[in-house]
GROMACS .gro file of N, CA and C in nm:
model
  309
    1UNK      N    1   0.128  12.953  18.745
    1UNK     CA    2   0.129  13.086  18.802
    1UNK      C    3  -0.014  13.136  18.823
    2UNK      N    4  -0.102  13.126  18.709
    2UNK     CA    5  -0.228  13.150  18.736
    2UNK      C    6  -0.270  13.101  18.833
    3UNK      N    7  -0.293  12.961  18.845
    3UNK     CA    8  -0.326  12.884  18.955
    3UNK      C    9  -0.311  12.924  19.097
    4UNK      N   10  -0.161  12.998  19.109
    4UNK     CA   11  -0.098  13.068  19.224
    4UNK      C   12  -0.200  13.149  19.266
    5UNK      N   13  -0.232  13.244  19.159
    5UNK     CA   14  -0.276  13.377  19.186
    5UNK      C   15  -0.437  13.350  19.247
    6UNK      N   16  -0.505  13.261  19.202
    6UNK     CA   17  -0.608  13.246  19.196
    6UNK      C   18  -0.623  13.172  19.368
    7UNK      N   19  -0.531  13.066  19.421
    7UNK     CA   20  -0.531  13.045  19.532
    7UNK      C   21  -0.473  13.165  19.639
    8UNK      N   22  -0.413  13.273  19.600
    8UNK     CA   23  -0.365  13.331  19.677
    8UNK      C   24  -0.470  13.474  19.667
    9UNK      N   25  -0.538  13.473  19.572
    9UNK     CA   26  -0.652  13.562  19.640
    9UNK      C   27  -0.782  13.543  19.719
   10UNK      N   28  -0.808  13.402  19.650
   10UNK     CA   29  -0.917  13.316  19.729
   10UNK      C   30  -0.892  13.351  19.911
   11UNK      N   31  -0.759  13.365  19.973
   11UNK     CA   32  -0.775  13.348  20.090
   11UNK      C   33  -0.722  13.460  20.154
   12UNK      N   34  -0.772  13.601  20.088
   12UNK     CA   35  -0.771  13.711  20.144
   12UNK      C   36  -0.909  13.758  20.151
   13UNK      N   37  -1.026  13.690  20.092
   13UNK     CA   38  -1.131  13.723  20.070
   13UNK      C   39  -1.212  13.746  20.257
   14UNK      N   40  -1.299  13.832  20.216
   14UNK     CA   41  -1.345  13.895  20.399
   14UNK      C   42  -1.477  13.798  20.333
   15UNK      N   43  -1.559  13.846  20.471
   15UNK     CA   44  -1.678  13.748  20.452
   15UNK      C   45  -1.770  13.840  20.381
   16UNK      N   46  -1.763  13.957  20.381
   16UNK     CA   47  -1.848  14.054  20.279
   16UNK      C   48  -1.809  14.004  20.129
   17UNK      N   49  -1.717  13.998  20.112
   17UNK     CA   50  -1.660  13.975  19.971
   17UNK      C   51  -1.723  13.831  19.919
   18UNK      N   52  -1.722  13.762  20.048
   18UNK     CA   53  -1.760  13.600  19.978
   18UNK      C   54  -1.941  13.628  19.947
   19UNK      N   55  -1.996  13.688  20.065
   19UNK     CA   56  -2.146  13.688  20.046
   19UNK      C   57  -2.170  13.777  19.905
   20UNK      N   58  -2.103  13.855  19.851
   20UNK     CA   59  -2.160  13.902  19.742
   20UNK      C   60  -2.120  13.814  19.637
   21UNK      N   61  -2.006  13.778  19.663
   21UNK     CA   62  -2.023  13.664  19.515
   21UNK      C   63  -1.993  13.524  19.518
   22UNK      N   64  -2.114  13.474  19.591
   22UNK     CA   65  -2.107  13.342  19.657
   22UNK      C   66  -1.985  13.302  19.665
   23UNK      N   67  -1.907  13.348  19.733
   23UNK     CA   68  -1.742  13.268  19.791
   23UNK      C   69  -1.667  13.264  19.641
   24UNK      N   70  -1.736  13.311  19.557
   24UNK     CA   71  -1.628  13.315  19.473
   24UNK      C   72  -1.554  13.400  19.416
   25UNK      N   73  -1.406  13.404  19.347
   25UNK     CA   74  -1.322  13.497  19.328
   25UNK      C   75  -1.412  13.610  19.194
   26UNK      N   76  -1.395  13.710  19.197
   26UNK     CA   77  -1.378  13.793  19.085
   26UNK      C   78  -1.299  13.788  18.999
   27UNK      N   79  -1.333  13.735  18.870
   27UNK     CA   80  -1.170  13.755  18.765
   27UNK      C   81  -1.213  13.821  18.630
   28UNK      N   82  -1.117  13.984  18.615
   28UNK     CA   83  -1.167  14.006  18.492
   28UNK      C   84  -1.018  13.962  18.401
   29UNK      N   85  -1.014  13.952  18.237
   29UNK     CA   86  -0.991  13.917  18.176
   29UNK      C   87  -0.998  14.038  18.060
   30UNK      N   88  -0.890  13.987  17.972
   30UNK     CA   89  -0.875  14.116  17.850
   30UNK      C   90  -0.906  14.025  17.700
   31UNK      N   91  -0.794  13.956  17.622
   31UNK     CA   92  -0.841  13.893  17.535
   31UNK      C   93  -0.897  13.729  17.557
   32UNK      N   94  -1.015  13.655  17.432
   32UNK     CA   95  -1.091  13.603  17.456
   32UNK      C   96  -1.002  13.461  17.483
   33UNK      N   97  -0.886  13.423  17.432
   33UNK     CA   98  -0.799  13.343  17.470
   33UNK      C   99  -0.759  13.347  17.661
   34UNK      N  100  -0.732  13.434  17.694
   34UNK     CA  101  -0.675  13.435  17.836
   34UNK      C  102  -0.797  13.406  17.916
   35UNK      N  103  -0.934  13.478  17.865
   35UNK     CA  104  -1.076  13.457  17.860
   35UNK      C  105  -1.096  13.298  17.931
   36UNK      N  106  -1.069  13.241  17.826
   36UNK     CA  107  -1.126  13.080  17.810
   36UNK      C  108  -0.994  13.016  17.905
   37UNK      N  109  -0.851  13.026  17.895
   37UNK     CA  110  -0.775  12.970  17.991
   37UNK      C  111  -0.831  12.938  18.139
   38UNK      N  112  -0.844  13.140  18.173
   38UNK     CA  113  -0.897  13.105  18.316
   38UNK      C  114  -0.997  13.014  18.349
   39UNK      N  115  -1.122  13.032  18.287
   39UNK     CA  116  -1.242  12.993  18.278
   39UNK      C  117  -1.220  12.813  18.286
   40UNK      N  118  -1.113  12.795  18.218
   40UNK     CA  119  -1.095  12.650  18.212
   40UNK      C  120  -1.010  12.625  18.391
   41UNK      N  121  -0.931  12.707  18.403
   41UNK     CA  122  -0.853  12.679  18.524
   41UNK      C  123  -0.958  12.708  18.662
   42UNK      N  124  -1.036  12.841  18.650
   42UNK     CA  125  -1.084  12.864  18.751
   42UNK      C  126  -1.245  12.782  18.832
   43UNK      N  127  -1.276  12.743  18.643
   43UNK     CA  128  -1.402  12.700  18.665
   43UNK      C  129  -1.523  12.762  18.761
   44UNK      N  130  -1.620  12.660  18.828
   44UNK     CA  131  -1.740  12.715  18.954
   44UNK      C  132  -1.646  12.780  19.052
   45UNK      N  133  -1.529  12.769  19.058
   45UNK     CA  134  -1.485  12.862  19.177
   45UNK      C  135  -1.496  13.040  19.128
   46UNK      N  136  -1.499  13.079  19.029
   46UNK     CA  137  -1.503  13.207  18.982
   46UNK      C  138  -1.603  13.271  18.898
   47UNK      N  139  -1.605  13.413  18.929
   47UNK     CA  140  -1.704  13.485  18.841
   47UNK      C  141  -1.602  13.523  18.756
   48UNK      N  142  -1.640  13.545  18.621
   48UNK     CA  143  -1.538  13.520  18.521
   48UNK      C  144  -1.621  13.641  18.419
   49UNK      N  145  -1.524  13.761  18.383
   49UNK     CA  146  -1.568  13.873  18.273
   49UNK      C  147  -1.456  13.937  18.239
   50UNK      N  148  -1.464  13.866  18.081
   50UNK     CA  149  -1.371  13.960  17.981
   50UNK      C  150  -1.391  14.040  17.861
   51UNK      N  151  -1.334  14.181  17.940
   51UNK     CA  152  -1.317  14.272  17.880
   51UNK      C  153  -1.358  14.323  17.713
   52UNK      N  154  -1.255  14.232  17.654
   52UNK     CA  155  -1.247  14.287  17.477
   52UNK      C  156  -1.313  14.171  17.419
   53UNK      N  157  -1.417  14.207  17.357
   53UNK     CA  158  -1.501  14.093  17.318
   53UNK      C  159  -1.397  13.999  17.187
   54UNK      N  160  -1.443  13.879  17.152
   54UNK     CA  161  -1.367  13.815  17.051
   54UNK      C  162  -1.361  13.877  16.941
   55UNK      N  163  -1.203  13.897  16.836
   55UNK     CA  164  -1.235  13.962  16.719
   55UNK      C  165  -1.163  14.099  16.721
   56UNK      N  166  -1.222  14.171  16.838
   56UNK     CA  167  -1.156  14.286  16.845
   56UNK      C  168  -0.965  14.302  16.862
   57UNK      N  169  -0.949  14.448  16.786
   57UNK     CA  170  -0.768  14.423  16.831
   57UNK      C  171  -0.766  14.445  16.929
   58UNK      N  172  -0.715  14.415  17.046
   58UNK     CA  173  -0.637  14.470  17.190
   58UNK      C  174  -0.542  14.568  17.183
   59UNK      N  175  -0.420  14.549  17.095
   59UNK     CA  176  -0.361  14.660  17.108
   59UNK      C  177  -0.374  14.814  17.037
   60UNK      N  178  -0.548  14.801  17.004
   60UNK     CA  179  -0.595  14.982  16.938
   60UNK      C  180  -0.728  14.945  17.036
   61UNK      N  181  -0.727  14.868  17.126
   61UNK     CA  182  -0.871  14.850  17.199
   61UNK      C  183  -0.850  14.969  17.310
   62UNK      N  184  -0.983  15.083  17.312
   62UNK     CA  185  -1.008  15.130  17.388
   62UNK      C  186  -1.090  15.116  17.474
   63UNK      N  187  -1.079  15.079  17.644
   63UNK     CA  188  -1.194  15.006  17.739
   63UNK      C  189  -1.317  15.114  17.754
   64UNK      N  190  -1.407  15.071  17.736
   64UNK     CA  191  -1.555  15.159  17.750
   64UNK      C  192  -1.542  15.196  17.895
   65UNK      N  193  -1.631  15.329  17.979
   65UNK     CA  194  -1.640  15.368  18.125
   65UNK      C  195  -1.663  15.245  18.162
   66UNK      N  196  -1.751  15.198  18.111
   66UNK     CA  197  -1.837  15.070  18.227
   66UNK      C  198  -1.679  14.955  18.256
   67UNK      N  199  -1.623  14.924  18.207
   67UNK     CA  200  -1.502  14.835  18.227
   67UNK      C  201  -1.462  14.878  18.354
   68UNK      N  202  -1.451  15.041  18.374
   68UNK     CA  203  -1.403  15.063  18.492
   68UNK      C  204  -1.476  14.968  18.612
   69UNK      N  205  -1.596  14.997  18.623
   69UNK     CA  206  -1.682  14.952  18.754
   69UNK      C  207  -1.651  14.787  18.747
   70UNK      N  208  -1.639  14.705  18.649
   70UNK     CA  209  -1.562  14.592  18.630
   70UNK      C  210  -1.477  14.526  18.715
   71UNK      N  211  -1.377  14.661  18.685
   71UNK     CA  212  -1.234  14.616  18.762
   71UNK      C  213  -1.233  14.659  18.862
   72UNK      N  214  -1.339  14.737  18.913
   72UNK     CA  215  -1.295  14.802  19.083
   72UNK      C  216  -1.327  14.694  19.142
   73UNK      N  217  -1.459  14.594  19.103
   73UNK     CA  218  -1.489  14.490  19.192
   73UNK      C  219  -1.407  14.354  19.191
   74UNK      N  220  -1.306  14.361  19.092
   74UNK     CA  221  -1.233  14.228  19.084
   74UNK      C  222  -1.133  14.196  19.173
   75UNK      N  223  -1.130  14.106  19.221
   75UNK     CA  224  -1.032  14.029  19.325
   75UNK      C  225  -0.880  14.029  19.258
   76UNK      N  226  -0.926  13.947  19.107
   76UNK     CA  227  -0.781  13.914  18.997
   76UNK      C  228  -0.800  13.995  18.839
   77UNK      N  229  -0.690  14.036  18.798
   77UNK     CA  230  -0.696  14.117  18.646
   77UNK      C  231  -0.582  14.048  18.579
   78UNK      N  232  -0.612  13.969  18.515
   78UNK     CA  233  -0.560  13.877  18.392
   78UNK      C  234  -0.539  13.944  18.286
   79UNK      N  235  -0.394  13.978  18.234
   79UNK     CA  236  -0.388  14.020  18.084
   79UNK      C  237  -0.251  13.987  18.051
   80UNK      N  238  -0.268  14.000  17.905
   80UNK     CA  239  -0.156  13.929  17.846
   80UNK      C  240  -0.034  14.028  17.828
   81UNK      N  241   0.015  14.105  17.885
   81UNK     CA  242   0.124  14.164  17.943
   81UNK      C  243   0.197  14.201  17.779
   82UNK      N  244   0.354  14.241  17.743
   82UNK     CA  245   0.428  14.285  17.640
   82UNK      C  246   0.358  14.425  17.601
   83UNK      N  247   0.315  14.458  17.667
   83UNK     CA  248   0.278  14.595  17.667
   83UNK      C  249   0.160  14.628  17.507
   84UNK      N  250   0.110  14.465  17.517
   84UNK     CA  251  -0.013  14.436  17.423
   84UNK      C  252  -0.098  14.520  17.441
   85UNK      N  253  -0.149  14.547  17.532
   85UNK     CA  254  -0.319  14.552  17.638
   85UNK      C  255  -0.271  14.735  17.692
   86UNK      N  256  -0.209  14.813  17.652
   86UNK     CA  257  -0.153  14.921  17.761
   86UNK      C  258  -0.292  14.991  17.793
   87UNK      N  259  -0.371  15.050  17.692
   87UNK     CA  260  -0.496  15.046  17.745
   87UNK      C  261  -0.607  15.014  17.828
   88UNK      N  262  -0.609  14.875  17.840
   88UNK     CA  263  -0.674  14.790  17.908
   88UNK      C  264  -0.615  14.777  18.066
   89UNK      N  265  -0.418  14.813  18.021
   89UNK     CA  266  -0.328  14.773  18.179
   89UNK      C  267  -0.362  14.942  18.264
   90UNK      N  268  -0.358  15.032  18.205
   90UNK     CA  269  -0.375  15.139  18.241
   90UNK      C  270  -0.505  15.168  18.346
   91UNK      N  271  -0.577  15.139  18.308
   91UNK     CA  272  -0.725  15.109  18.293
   91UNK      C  273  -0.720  15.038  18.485
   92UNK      N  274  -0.693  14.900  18.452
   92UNK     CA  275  -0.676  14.828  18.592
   92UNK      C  276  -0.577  14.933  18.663
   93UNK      N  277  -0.453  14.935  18.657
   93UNK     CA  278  -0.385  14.984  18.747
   93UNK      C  279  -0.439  15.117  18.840
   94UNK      N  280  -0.534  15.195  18.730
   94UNK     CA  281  -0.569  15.310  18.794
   94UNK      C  282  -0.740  15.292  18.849
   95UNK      N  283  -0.799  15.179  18.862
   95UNK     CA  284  -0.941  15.192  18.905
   95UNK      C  285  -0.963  15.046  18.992
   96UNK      N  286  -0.842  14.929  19.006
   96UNK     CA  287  -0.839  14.857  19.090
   96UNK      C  288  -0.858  14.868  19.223
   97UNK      N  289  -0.912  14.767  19.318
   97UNK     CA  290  -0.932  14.807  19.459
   97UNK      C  291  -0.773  14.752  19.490
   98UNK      N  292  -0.728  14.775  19.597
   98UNK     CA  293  -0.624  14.790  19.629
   98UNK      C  294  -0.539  14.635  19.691
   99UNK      N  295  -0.644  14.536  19.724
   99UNK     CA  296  -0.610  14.386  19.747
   99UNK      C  297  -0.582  14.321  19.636
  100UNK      N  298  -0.636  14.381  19.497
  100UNK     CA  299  -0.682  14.321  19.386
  100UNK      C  300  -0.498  14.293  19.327
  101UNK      N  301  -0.522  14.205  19.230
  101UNK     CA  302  -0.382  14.183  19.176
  101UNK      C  303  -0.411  14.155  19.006
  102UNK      N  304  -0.310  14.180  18.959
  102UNK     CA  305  -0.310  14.225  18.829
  102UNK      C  306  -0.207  14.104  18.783
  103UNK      N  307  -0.234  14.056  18.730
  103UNK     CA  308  -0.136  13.941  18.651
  103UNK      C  309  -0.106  13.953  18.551
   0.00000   0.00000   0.00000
Protein backbone atom coordinates (compact mmCIF):
# COMPACT_ATOMS: atom_id res chain seq x y z
CA UNK A 1 0.00 0.00 0.00
CA UNK A 2 2.76 2.30 0.84
CA UNK A 3 4.45 1.55 -2.22
CA UNK A 4 1.01 2.52 -3.96
CA UNK A 5 0.95 5.74 -2.39
CA UNK A 6 4.34 6.67 -3.01
CA UNK A 7 4.00 5.80 -6.89
CA UNK A 8 0.81 7.49 -7.09
CA UNK A 9 2.06 10.75 -5.84
CA UNK A 10 5.31 10.69 -7.64
CA UNK A 11 3.16 11.29 -10.83
CA UNK A 12 1.12 14.18 -9.89
CA UNK A 13 4.19 16.09 -9.17
CA UNK A 14 4.31 19.66 -11.51
CA UNK A 15 7.69 20.62 -12.60
CA UNK A 16 7.90 23.33 -9.81
CA UNK A 17 7.46 20.67 -7.27
CA UNK A 18 10.22 18.42 -8.83
CA UNK A 19 12.78 21.50 -9.12
CA UNK A 20 12.48 22.21 -5.48
CA UNK A 21 13.10 18.90 -4.33
CA UNK A 22 15.15 17.39 -6.92
CA UNK A 23 12.22 15.20 -8.42
CA UNK A 24 11.76 13.88 -5.31
CA UNK A 25 8.61 13.05 -3.25
CA UNK A 26 8.09 14.82 0.15
CA UNK A 27 7.30 12.31 2.95
CA UNK A 28 6.59 13.32 6.45
CA UNK A 29 6.32 10.62 9.00
CA UNK A 30 5.07 10.41 12.79
CA UNK A 31 6.66 7.51 14.79
CA UNK A 32 10.41 6.48 14.37
CA UNK A 33 9.33 2.90 13.22
CA UNK A 34 6.99 4.08 10.22
CA UNK A 35 10.13 6.60 10.08
CA UNK A 36 12.61 3.86 9.05
CA UNK A 37 9.88 1.63 6.96
CA UNK A 38 9.45 4.40 4.50
CA UNK A 39 12.96 5.38 4.40
CA UNK A 40 13.68 1.73 3.65
CA UNK A 41 10.83 1.59 0.91
CA UNK A 42 11.26 5.03 -0.45
CA UNK A 43 14.93 5.33 -0.32
CA UNK A 44 16.98 8.28 -2.92
CA UNK A 45 13.61 8.68 -4.38
CA UNK A 46 12.40 10.76 -1.23
CA UNK A 47 12.93 13.55 1.16
CA UNK A 48 12.11 11.84 4.25
CA UNK A 49 11.08 13.87 7.91
CA UNK A 50 9.67 12.47 10.94
CA UNK A 51 7.83 14.20 13.11
CA UNK A 52 8.09 12.61 16.88
CA UNK A 53 11.55 12.07 17.56
CA UNK A 54 12.49 8.34 18.92
CA UNK A 55 11.39 7.62 22.55
CA UNK A 56 8.78 10.04 22.68
CA UNK A 57 4.90 8.83 23.36
CA UNK A 58 2.76 9.60 20.26
CA UNK A 59 -0.31 9.21 21.76
CA UNK A 60 0.33 12.42 24.59
CA UNK A 61 2.70 13.84 21.67
CA UNK A 62 1.94 17.35 21.03
CA UNK A 63 3.31 18.60 17.31
CA UNK A 64 5.47 21.84 17.81
CA UNK A 65 4.23 25.12 15.19
CA UNK A 66 7.17 24.32 13.06
CA UNK A 67 5.63 20.63 12.15
CA UNK A 68 3.03 22.66 10.62
CA UNK A 69 5.32 24.25 7.76
CA UNK A 70 6.48 20.44 7.48
CA UNK A 71 3.35 19.19 6.37
CA UNK A 72 2.16 21.98 4.16
CA UNK A 73 5.14 21.08 1.91
CA UNK A 74 4.64 17.29 1.89
CA UNK A 75 3.47 15.43 -1.11
CA UNK A 76 2.75 12.06 1.46
CA UNK A 77 1.79 11.98 5.48
CA UNK A 78 2.49 8.57 6.87
CA UNK A 79 1.03 7.68 10.27
CA UNK A 80 0.13 4.91 12.10
CA UNK A 81 -3.62 5.41 12.15
CA UNK A 82 -6.07 3.62 15.42
CA UNK A 83 -6.50 6.90 16.40
CA UNK A 84 -2.73 6.56 17.99
CA UNK A 85 -1.30 9.87 16.47
CA UNK A 86 -4.87 12.12 16.81
CA UNK A 87 -2.65 14.97 17.43
CA UNK A 88 -0.23 14.56 14.92
CA UNK A 89 -3.60 13.35 12.37
CA UNK A 90 -5.26 16.59 13.25
CA UNK A 91 -2.33 18.51 12.65
CA UNK A 92 -1.95 17.08 8.79
CA UNK A 93 -5.51 17.11 7.99
CA UNK A 94 -5.80 20.77 8.84
CA UNK A 95 -2.38 22.35 7.35
CA UNK A 96 -1.89 19.84 4.33
CA UNK A 97 -1.70 21.18 0.74
CA UNK A 98 -4.54 19.85 -0.88
CA UNK A 99 -2.82 17.10 -3.56
CA UNK A 100 -1.07 15.84 -0.51
CA UNK A 101 -2.35 12.42 0.88
CA UNK A 102 -2.37 11.20 4.24
CA UNK A 103 -1.92 7.49 4.76
Amino acid sequence: MLTVALIACSDGSSEVDQAESDGRLRVVTTVSPITSLVENIGGTRIRLEGIIPEGLNSHTYEPAPSVARLITEADLIVLNGLFLEEPALNMAEANKKDEAVIL
